Short mmCIF file of C-alpha atoms and ligand atoms in Angstrom, two decimals:
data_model
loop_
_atom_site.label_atom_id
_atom_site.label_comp_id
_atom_site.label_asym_id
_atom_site.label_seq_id
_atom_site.Cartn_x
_atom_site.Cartn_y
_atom_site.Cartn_z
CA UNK A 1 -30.40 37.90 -41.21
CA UNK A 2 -29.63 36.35 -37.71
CA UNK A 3 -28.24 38.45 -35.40
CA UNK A 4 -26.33 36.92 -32.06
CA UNK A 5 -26.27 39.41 -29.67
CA UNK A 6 -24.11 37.85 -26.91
CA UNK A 7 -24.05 40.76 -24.67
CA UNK A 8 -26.94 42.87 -24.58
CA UNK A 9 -24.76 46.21 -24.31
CA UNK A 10 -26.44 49.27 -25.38
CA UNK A 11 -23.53 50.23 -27.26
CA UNK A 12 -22.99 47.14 -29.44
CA UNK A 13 -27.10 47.37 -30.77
CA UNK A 14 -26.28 51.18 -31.28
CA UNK A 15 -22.84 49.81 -33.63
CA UNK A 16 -25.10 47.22 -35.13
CA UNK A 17 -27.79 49.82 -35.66
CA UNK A 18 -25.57 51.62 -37.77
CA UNK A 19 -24.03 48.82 -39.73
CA UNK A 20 -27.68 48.44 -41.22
CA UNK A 21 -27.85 51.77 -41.88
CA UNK A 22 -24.45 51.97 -43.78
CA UNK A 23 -25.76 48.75 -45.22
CA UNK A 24 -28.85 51.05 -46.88
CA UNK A 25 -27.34 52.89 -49.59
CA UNK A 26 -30.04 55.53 -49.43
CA UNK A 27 -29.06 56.18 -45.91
CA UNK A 28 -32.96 57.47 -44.87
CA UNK A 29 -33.08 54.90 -42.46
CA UNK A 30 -34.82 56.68 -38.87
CA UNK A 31 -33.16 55.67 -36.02
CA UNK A 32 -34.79 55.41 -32.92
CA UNK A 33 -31.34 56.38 -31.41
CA UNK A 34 -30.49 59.85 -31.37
CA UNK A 35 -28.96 60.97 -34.92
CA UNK A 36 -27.97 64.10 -36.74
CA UNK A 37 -30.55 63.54 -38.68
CA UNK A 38 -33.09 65.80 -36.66
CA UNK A 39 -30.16 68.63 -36.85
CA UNK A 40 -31.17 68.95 -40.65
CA UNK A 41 -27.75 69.58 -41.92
CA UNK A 42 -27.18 70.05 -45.54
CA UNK A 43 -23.92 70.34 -46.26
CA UNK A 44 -20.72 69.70 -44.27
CA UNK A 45 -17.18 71.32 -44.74
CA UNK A 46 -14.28 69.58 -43.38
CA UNK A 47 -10.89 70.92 -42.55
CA UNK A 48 -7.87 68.71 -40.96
CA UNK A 49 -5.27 66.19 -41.48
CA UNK A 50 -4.82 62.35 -41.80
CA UNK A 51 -7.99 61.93 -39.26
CA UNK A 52 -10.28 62.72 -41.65
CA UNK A 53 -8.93 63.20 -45.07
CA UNK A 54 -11.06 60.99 -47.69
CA UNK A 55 -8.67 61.44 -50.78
CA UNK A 56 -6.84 65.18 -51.47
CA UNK A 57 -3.16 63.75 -50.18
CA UNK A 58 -3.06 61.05 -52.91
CA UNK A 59 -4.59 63.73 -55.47
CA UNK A 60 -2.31 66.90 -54.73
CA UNK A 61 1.23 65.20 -55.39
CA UNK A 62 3.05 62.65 -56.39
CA UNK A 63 4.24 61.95 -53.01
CA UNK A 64 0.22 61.29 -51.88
CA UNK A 65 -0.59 59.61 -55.49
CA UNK A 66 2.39 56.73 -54.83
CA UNK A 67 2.09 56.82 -50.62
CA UNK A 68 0.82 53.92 -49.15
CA UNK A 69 -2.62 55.49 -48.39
CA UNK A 70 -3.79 55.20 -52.08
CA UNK A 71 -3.42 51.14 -52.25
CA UNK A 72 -4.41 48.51 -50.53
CA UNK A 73 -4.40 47.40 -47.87
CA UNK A 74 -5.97 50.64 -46.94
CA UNK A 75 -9.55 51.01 -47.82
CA UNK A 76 -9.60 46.75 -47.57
CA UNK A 77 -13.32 47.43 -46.00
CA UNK A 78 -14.42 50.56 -47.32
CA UNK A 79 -17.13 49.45 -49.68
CA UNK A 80 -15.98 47.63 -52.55
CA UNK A 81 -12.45 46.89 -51.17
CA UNK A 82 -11.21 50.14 -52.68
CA UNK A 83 -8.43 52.63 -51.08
CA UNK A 84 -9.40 56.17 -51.26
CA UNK A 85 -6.89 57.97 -49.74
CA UNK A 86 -8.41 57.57 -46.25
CA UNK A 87 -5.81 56.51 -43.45
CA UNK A 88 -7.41 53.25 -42.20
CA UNK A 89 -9.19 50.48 -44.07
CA UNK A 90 -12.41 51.72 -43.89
CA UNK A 91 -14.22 54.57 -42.71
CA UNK A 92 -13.07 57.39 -40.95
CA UNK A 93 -14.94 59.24 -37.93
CA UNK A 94 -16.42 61.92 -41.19
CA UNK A 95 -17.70 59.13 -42.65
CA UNK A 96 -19.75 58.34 -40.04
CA UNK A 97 -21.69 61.28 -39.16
CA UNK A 98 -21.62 62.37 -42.67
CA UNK A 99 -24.12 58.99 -42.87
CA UNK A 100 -25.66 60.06 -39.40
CA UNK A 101 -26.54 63.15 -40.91
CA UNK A 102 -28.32 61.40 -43.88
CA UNK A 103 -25.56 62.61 -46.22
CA UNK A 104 -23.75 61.05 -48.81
CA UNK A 105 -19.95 60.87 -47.80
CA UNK A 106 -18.00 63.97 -48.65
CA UNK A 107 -15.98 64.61 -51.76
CA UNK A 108 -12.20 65.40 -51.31
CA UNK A 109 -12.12 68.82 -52.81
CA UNK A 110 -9.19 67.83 -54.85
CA UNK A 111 -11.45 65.54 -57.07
CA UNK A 112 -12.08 67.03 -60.31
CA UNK A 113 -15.29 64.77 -60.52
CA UNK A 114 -16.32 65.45 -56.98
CA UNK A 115 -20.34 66.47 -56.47
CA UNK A 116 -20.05 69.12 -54.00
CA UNK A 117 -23.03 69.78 -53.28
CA UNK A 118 -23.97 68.26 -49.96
CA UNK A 119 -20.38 69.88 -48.78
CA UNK A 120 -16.85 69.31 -49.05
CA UNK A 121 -13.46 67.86 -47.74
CA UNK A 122 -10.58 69.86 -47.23
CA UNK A 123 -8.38 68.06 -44.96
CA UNK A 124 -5.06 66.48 -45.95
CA UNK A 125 -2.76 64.03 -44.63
CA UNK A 126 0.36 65.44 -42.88
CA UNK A 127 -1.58 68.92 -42.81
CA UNK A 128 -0.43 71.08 -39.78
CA UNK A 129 -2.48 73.79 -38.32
CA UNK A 130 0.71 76.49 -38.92
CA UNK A 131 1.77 77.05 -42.30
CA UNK A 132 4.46 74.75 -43.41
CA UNK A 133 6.89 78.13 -43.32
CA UNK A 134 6.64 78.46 -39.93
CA UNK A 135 7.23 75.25 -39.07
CA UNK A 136 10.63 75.47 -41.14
CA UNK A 137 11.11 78.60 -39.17
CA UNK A 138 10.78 75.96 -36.05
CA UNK A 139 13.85 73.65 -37.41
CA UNK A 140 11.35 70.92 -38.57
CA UNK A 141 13.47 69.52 -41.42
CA UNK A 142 11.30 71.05 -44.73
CA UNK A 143 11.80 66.91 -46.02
CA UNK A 144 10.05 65.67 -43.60
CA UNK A 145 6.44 67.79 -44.20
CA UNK A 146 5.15 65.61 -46.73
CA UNK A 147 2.36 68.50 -47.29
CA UNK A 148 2.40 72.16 -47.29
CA UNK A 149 -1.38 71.88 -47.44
CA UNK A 150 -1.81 73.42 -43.83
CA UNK A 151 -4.40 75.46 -42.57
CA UNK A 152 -3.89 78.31 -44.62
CA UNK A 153 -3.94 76.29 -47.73
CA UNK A 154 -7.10 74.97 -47.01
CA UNK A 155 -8.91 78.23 -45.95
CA UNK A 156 -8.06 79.58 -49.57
CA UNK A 157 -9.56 76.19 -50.71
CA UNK A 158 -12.71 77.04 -49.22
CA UNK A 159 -12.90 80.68 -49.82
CA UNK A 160 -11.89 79.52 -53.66
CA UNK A 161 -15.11 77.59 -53.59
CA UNK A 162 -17.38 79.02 -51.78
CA UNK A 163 -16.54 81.97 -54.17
CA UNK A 164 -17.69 79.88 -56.65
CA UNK A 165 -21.03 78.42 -55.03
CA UNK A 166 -22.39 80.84 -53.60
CA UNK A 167 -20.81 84.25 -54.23
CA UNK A 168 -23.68 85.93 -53.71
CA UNK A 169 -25.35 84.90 -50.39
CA UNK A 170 -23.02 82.35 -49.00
CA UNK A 171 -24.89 82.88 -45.14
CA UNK A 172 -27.78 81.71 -47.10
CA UNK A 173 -26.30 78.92 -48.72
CA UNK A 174 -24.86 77.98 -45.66
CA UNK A 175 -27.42 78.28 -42.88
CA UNK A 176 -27.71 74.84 -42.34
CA UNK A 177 -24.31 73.86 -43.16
CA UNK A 178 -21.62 71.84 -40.38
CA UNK A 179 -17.92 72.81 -40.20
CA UNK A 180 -15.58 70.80 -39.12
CA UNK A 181 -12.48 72.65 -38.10
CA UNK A 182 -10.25 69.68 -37.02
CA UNK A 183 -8.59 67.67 -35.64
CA UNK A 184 -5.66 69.70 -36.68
CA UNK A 185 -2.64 70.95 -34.95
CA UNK A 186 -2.18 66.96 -34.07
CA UNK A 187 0.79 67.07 -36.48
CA UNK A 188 3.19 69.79 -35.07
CA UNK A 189 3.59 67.51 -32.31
CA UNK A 190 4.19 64.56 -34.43
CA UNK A 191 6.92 66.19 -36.05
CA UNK A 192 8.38 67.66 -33.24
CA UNK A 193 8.24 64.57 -30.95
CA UNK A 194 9.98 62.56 -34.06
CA UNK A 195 12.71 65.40 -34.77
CA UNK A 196 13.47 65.34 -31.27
CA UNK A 197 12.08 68.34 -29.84
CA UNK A 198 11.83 68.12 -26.05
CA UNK A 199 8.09 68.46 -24.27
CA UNK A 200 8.83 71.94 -23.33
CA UNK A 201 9.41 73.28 -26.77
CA UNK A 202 6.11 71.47 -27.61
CA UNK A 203 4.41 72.98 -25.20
CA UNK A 204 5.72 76.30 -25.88
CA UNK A 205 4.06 75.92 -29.37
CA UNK A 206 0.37 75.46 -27.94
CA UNK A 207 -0.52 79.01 -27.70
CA UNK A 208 0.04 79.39 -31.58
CA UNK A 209 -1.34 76.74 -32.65
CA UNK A 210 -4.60 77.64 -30.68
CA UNK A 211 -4.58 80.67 -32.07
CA UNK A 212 -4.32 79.86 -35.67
CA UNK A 213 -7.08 77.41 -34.83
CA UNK A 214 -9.12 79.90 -33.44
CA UNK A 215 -8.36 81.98 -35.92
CA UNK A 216 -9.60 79.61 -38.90
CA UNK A 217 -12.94 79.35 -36.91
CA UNK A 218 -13.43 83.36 -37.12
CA UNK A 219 -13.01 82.78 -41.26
CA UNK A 220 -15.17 80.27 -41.54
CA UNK A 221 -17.87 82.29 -39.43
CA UNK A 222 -16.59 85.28 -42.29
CA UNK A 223 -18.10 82.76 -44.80
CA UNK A 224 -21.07 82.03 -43.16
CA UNK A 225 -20.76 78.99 -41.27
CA UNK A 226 -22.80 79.12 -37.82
CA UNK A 227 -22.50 75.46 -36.28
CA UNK A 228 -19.04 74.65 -36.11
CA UNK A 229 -17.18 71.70 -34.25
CA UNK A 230 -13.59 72.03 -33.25
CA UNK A 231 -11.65 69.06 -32.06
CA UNK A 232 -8.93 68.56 -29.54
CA UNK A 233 -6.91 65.64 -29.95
CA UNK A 234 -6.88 62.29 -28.85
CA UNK A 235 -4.48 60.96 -25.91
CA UNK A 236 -1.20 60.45 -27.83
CA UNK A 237 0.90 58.47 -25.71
CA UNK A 238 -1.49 55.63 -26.15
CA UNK A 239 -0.80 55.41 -29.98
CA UNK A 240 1.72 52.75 -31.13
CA UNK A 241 4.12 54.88 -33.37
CA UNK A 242 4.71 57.06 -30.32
CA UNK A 243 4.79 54.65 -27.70
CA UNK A 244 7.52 52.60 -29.59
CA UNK A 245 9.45 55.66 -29.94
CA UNK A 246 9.15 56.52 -26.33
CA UNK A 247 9.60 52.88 -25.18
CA UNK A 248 11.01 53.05 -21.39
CA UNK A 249 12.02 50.32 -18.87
CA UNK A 250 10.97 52.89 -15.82
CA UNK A 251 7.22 51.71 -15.52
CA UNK A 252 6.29 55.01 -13.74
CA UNK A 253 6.26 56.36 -17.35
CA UNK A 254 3.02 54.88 -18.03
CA UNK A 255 -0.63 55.08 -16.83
CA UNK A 256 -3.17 52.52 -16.03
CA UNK A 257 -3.79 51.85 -19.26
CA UNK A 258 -0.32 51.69 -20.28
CA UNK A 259 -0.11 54.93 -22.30
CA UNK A 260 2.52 57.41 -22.08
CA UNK A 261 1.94 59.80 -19.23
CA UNK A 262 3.89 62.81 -20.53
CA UNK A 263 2.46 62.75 -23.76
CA UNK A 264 -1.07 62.87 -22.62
CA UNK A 265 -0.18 65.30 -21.02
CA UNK A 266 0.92 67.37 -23.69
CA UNK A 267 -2.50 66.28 -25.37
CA UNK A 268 -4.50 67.36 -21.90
CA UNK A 269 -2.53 70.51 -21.78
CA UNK A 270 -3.27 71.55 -25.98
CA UNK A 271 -6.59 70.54 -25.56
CA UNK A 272 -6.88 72.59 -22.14
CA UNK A 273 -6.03 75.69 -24.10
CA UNK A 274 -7.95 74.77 -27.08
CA UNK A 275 -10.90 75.07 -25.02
CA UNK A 276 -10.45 77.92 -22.86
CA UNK A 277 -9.97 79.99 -26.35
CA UNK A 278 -13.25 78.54 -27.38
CA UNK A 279 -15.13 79.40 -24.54
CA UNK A 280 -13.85 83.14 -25.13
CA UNK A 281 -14.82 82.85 -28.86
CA UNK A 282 -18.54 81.78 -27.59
CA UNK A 283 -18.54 85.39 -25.89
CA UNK A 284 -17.63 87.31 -28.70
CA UNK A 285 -19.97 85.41 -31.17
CA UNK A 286 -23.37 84.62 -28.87
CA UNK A 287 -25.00 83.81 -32.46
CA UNK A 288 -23.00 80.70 -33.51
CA UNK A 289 -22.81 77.32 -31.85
CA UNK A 290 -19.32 76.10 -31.37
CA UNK A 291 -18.61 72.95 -30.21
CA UNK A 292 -15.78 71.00 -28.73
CA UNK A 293 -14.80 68.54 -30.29
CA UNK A 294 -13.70 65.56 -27.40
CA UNK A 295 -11.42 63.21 -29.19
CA UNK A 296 -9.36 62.73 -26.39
CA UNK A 297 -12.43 61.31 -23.52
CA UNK A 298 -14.21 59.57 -26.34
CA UNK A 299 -10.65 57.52 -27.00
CA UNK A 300 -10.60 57.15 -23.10
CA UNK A 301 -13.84 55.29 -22.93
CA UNK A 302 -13.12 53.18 -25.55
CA UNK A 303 -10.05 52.38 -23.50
CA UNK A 304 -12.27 51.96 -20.68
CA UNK A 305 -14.52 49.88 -22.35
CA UNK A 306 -12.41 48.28 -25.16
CA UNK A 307 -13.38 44.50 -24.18
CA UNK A 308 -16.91 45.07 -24.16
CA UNK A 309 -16.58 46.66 -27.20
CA UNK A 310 -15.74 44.00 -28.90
CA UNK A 311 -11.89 44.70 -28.92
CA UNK A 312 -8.89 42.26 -28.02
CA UNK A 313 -7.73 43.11 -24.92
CA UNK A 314 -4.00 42.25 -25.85
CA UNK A 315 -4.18 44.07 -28.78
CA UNK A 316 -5.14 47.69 -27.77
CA UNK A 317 -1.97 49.22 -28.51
CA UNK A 318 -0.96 47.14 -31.14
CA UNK A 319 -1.08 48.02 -35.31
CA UNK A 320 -3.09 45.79 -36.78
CA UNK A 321 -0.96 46.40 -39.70
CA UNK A 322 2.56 46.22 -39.12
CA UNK A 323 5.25 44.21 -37.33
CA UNK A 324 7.87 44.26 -34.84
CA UNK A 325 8.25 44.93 -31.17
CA UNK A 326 5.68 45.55 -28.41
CA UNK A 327 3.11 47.59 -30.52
CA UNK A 328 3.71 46.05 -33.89
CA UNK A 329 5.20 49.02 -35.32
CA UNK A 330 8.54 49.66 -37.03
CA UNK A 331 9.27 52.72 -38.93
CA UNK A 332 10.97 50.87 -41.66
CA UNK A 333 8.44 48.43 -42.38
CA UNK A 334 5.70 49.92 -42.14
CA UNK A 335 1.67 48.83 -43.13
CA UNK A 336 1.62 48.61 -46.77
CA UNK A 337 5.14 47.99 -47.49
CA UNK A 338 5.88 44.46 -48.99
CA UNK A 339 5.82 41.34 -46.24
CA UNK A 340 3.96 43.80 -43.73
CA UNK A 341 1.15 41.10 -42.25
CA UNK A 342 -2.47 42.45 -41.17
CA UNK A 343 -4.39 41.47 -38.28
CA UNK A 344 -7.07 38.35 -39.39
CA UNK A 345 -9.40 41.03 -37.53
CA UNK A 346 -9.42 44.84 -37.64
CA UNK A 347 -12.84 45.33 -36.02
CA UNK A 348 -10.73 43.77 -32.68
CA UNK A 349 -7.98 45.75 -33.14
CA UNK A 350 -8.29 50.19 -32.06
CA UNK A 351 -5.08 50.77 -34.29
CA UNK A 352 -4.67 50.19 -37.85
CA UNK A 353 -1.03 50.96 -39.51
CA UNK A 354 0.59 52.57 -36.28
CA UNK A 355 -0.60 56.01 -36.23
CA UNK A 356 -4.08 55.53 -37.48
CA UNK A 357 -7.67 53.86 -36.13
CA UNK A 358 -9.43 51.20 -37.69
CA UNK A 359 -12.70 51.75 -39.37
CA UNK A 360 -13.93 49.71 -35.99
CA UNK A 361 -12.14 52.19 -33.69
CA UNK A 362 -13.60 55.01 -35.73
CA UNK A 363 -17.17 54.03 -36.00
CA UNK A 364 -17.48 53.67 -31.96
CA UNK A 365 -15.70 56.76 -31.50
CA UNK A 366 -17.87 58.63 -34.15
CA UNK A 367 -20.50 57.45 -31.79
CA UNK A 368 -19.48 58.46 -28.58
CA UNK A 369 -18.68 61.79 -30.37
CA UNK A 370 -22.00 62.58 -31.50
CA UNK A 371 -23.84 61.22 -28.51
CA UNK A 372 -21.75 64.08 -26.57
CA UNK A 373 -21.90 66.92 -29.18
CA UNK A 374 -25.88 66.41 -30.05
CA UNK A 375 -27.36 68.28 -27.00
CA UNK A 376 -25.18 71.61 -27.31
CA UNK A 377 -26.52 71.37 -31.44
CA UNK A 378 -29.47 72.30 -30.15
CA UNK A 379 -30.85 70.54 -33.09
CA UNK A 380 -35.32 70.66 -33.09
CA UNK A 381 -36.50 67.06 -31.19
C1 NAG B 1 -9.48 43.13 -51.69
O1 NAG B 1 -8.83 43.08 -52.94
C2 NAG B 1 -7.54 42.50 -52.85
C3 NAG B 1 -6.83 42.65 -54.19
O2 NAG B 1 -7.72 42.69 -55.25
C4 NAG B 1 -7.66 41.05 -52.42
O3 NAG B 1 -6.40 40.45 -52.33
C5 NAG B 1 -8.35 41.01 -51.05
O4 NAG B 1 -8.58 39.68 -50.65
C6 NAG B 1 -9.66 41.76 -51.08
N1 NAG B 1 -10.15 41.88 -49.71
C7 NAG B 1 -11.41 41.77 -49.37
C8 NAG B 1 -11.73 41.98 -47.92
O5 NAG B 1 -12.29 41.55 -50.18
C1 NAG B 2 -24.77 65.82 -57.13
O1 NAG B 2 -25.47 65.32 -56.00
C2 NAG B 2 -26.79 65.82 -55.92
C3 NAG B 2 -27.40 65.38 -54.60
O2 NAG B 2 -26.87 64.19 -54.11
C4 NAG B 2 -27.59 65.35 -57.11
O3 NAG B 2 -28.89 65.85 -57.02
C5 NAG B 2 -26.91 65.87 -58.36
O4 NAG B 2 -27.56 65.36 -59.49
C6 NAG B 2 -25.45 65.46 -58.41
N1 NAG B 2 -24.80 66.15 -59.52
C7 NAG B 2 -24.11 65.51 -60.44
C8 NAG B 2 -23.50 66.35 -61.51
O5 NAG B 2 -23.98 64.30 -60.42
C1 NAG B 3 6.44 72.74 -50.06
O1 NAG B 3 6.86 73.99 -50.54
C2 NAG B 3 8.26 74.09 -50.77
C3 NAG B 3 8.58 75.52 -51.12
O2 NAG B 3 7.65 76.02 -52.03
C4 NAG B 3 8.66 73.09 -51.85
O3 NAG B 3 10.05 73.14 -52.06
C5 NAG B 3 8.28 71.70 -51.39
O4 NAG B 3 8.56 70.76 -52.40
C6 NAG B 3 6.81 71.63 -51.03
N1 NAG B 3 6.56 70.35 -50.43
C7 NAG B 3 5.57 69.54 -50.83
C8 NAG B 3 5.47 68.23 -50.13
O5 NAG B 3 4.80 69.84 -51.71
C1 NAG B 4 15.40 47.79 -20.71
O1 NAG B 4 15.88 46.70 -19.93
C2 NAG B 4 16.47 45.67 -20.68
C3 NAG B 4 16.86 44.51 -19.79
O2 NAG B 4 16.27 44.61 -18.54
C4 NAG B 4 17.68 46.22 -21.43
O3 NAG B 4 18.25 45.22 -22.23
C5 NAG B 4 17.25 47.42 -22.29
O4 NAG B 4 18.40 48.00 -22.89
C6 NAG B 4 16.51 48.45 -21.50
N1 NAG B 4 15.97 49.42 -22.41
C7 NAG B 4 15.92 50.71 -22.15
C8 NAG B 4 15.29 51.60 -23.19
O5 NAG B 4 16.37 51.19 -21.12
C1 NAG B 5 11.22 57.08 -13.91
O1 NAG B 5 10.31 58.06 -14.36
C2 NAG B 5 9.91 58.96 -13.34
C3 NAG B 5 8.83 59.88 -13.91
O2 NAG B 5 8.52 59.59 -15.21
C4 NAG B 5 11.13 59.71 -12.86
O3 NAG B 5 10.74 60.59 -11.83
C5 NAG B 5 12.16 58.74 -12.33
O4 NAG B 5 13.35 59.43 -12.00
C6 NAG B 5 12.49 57.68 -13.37
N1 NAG B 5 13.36 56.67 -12.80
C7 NAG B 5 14.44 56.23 -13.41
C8 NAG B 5 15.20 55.13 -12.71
O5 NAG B 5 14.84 56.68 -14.47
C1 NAG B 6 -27.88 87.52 -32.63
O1 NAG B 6 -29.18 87.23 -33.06
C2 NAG B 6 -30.17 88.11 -32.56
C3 NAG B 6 -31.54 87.59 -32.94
O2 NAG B 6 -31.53 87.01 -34.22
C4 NAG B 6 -29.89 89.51 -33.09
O3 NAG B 6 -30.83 90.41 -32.59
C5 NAG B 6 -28.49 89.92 -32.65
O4 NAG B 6 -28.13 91.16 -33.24
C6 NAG B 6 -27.44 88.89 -33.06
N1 NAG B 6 -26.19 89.24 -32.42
C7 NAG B 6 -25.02 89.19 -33.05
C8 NAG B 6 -23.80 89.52 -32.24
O5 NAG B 6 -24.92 88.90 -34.24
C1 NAG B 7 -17.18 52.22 -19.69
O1 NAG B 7 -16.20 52.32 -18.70
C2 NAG B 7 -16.53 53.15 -17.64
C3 NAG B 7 -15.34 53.25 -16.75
O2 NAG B 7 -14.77 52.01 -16.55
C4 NAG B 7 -17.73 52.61 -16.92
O3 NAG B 7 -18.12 53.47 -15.88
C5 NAG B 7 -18.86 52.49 -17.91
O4 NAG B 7 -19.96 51.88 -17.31
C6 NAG B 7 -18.44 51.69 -19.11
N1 NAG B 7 -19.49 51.78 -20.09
C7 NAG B 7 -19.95 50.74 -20.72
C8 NAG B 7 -21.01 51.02 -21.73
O5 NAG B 7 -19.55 49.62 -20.54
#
C-alpha cells in the first residue's frame, strides 16, 4: 500500500497508525505510540448516552428499533456498511480505545447474543444522568425523553450482571477492568436548552447532576471497579443543533471560533464542578484511580487544529448530514429522513447528523483523549 503523507504531522501518522490497526482484525498489532495496551485491561464497562451507545436504544423500544440510528446512513463506515445503533457513521470514541486496549468492541448489553466477556455497554441514547422522574418533576415534557434508561437504569443493568458473572468475587473479576462513567448528564441540558429553560435554571441543575454522577462512581467502586474515567462534556455551543437554535445577529455572542459563548460556558461551568467533586472523591478513595475525562479541551484542539487535521475549514460547524441554514441542520429534516443529502466526505467534516461526531471527529478525539488520560493510569511501561 502507498501511503502519501503530505504533511508530516505527528498526529496524522498516529491516525494512520491506527487505521492499520483497525484494519487488523486481531487487533495485537504493538504500537510504538503509546497505547492502552500496556494498561492490561480486560474488560471495559460503559455507562452514558448517545456518545457512546453501540446498540441498546434501537434494542430497548420500538421508538430506538424504528429511530433513525438503526438504518443507514448511520453506520455507512462502520465495517461492512452496517448501522448498529451507534450515533455517527462509524465508530464512536469507545470504539476506539476499546481497539487501543486490544479488545474486541463492546457488546450493547441489550443484545441477547452479546459475548460479554471482555466487558459491556450500558449507555443509551437520550439517557440522562437523573432519573427520567425527576426530570418530569423539572417540567421537561415526559414526550420528549425518548428513554427512561438514565443512570439509575443502567446501574441496575450492571449490578443485574455482574450478579450474574461474578457473584462471588466480583473485585476479583474485576481487577483489571475500565469503567467508563460518561459522558452523561450532557442531555439535561439538551432538553432544557430545547424546552426553553433559561441558562440560570440550567445552571441551577449542575450540583445534582454532579452528584448523581458522583454518586454512580461510588457504586461502581461497590462492585469492584478501581480505574474509572469520568467525562465532562464537550463545548456545546460549538455543535450545530444548538448553534442553529441559538442563531444571533449580535456577533459578541460568539467566540473566536464561532461557538456560542454562553453555552460553553454552561459546559465550562458543569465540567468545573464535575471536577472539583472528583478531586474530593480521590480523597476519600486513595486506592482507586479516577480520571477526568476532558471532552471539552480535546474538542478545543481539534478546533484549534481542525485544518491540519485533515478537516474542511468551512465545514467545522456544519452536519455533514443534513440541510438547511448556516450549520446544515433543520429539526424537521433531519439526517436520515428521506431527501436529507450527506457530505461526499465525512472524514472532513467534525459533525455528522447535527448533534453527533463523525467516526473522523471521534477517532482524533479518542486520541487526544487517551494521550491525556494514559499517564494518571499509571499503567506498567
Ligand atoms: C452502503 O449500503 C447502502 C445500501 O445497501 C449503499 O447504498 C451504499 O452505497 C453503501 N455505502 C458504502 C460506503 O459502501
Ligand atoms: C466470547 O469471547 C471470548 C473472547 O473473545 C471467546 O473466548 C469466547 O469463545 C466467546 N464466547 C462465545 C459464546 O462466543
Ligand atoms: C417512560 O416511563 C413512563 C412511565 O412509566 C412511560 O409512560 C413512558 O412510555 C416511558 N418512556 C419510554 C420512552 O419508554
Ligand atoms: C438578523 O438580521 C437580519 C438582517 O440584517 C434580519 O433579517 C434577521 O431577522 C435578524 N435575525 C435575528 C435573529 O435577529
Ligand atoms: C449582544 O450580546 C452581548 C453579550 O452577549 C450583550 O451584552 C449586548 O447587549 C448584545 N447587544 C445587542 C444589540 O443585543
Ligand atoms: C489502600 O491500599 C493499601 C495497600 O494495598 C492498604 O493498606 C490500605 O488499607 C488501602 N486503603 C483503603 C482506603 O482501602
Ligand atoms: C494545535 O493548536 C494549538 C493552538 O493553536 C497549537 O499550539 C498546536 O501546536 C497545534 N498542534 C498541532 C499538532 O498542530
Amino acid at each position: 500500500m502507498l501511503l502519501t503523507i503530505k504533511m508530516l504531522d505527528l498526529l496524522q501518522v498516529l491516525s494512520i497508525i491506527s487505521f492499520l490497526v483497525l484494519l487488523k482484525s486481531d487487533a495485537q498489532v504493538m504500537l510504538e505510540v503509546p497505547s492502552l495496551m500496556k494498561c492490561k485491561f480486560d474488560k471495559i464497562y460503559q455507562l452514558g448516552d448517545s456518545l457512546s451507545d453501540t446498540g441498546n436504544f434501537i434494542r430497548e423500544s420500538f421508538l430506538g428499533a424504528f429511530s433513525p440510528f438503526a438504518k443507514l446512513p448511520y453506520g455507512q463506515h462502520f465495517p461492512q456498511n452496517k448501522s448498529t445503533g451507534r450515533c455517527s457513521d462509524g465508530f464512536l470514541m469507545i470504539d476506539f480505545i476499546a481497539l487501543e486496549c486490544g479488545l474486541p468492541l463492546l457488546n450493547p448489553y441489550k443484545d441477547q447474543n452479546g459475548n460479554f466477556t471482555h466487558g459491556a455497554n450500558f449507555a443509551v441514547v437520550g439517557a440522562t444522568a437523573l432519573p427520567a422522574e425527576i426530570m418530569i418533576d423539572k417540567n421537561i415534557n415526559p414526550n420528549s425523553l425518548i428513554t427512561n434508561s438514565s443512570l439509575n437504569v443502567q446501574l441496575d443493568w450492571m449490578f443485574t450482571h455482574f450478579k450474574s458473572t461474578c457473584s462471588t468475587d466480583c473485585s476479583k473479576y474485576l481487577k483489571n477492568a475500565l469503567f467508563l462513567v460518561g459522558e452523561i448528564g450532557g442531555n439535561e441540558y439538551n432538553y432544557g436548552l430545547l424546552q426553553g429553560k433559561t441558562l440560570e435554571e440550567l445552571r441551577a441543575m449542575v450540583p445534582e447532576v454532579v452528584q448523581i454522577i458522583i454518586n454512580a462512581v461510588k457504586t461502581v467502586i461497590g462492585f469492584g471497579a478501581v480505574r474509572i474515567v469520568v467525562p465532562g462534556n464537550f463545548p456545546i455551543g460549538c455543535i450545530p443543533n444548538l448553534l442553529t437554535i441559538f442563531f444571533t445577529n449580535n456577533s459578541t455572542a460568539y467566540d473566536e471560533y464561532h461557538c456560542l459563548k454562553d453555552l460553553n460556558n454552561l459546559a465550562l461551568f458543569y465540567n468545573h464542578h464535575l471536577q472539583k467533586a472528583i478531586q474530593e472523591l480521590e480523597k476519600e478513595y486513595p486506592n482507586i484511580t479516577l480520571i477526568y475525562g476532558d471532552y471539552y479541551n480535546a474538542y478545543l484542539w481539534l478546533l484549534q487544529n481542525a485544518t491540519s487535521l485533515g478537516f474542511d475549514k468551512y465545514c467545522l460547524r456544519k452536519a455533514c448530514c443534513g440541510i438547511g441554514g448556516e450549520y446544515n441542520y433543520d429539526k424537521s429534516r433531519i439526517c436520515g429522513a428521506p431527501g436529507v443529502p450527506i457530505c461526499g466526505n465525512p472524514a472532513t467534516y467534525i459533525n455528522w447528523d447535527g448533534v453527533h461526531l463523525t467516526q473522523a471527529a471521534y477517532k482524533l478525539l479518542a486520541i487526544w483523549l487517551i494521550d491525556d488520560m494514559l499517564p494518571k493510569l499509571k499503567c506498567p511501561i
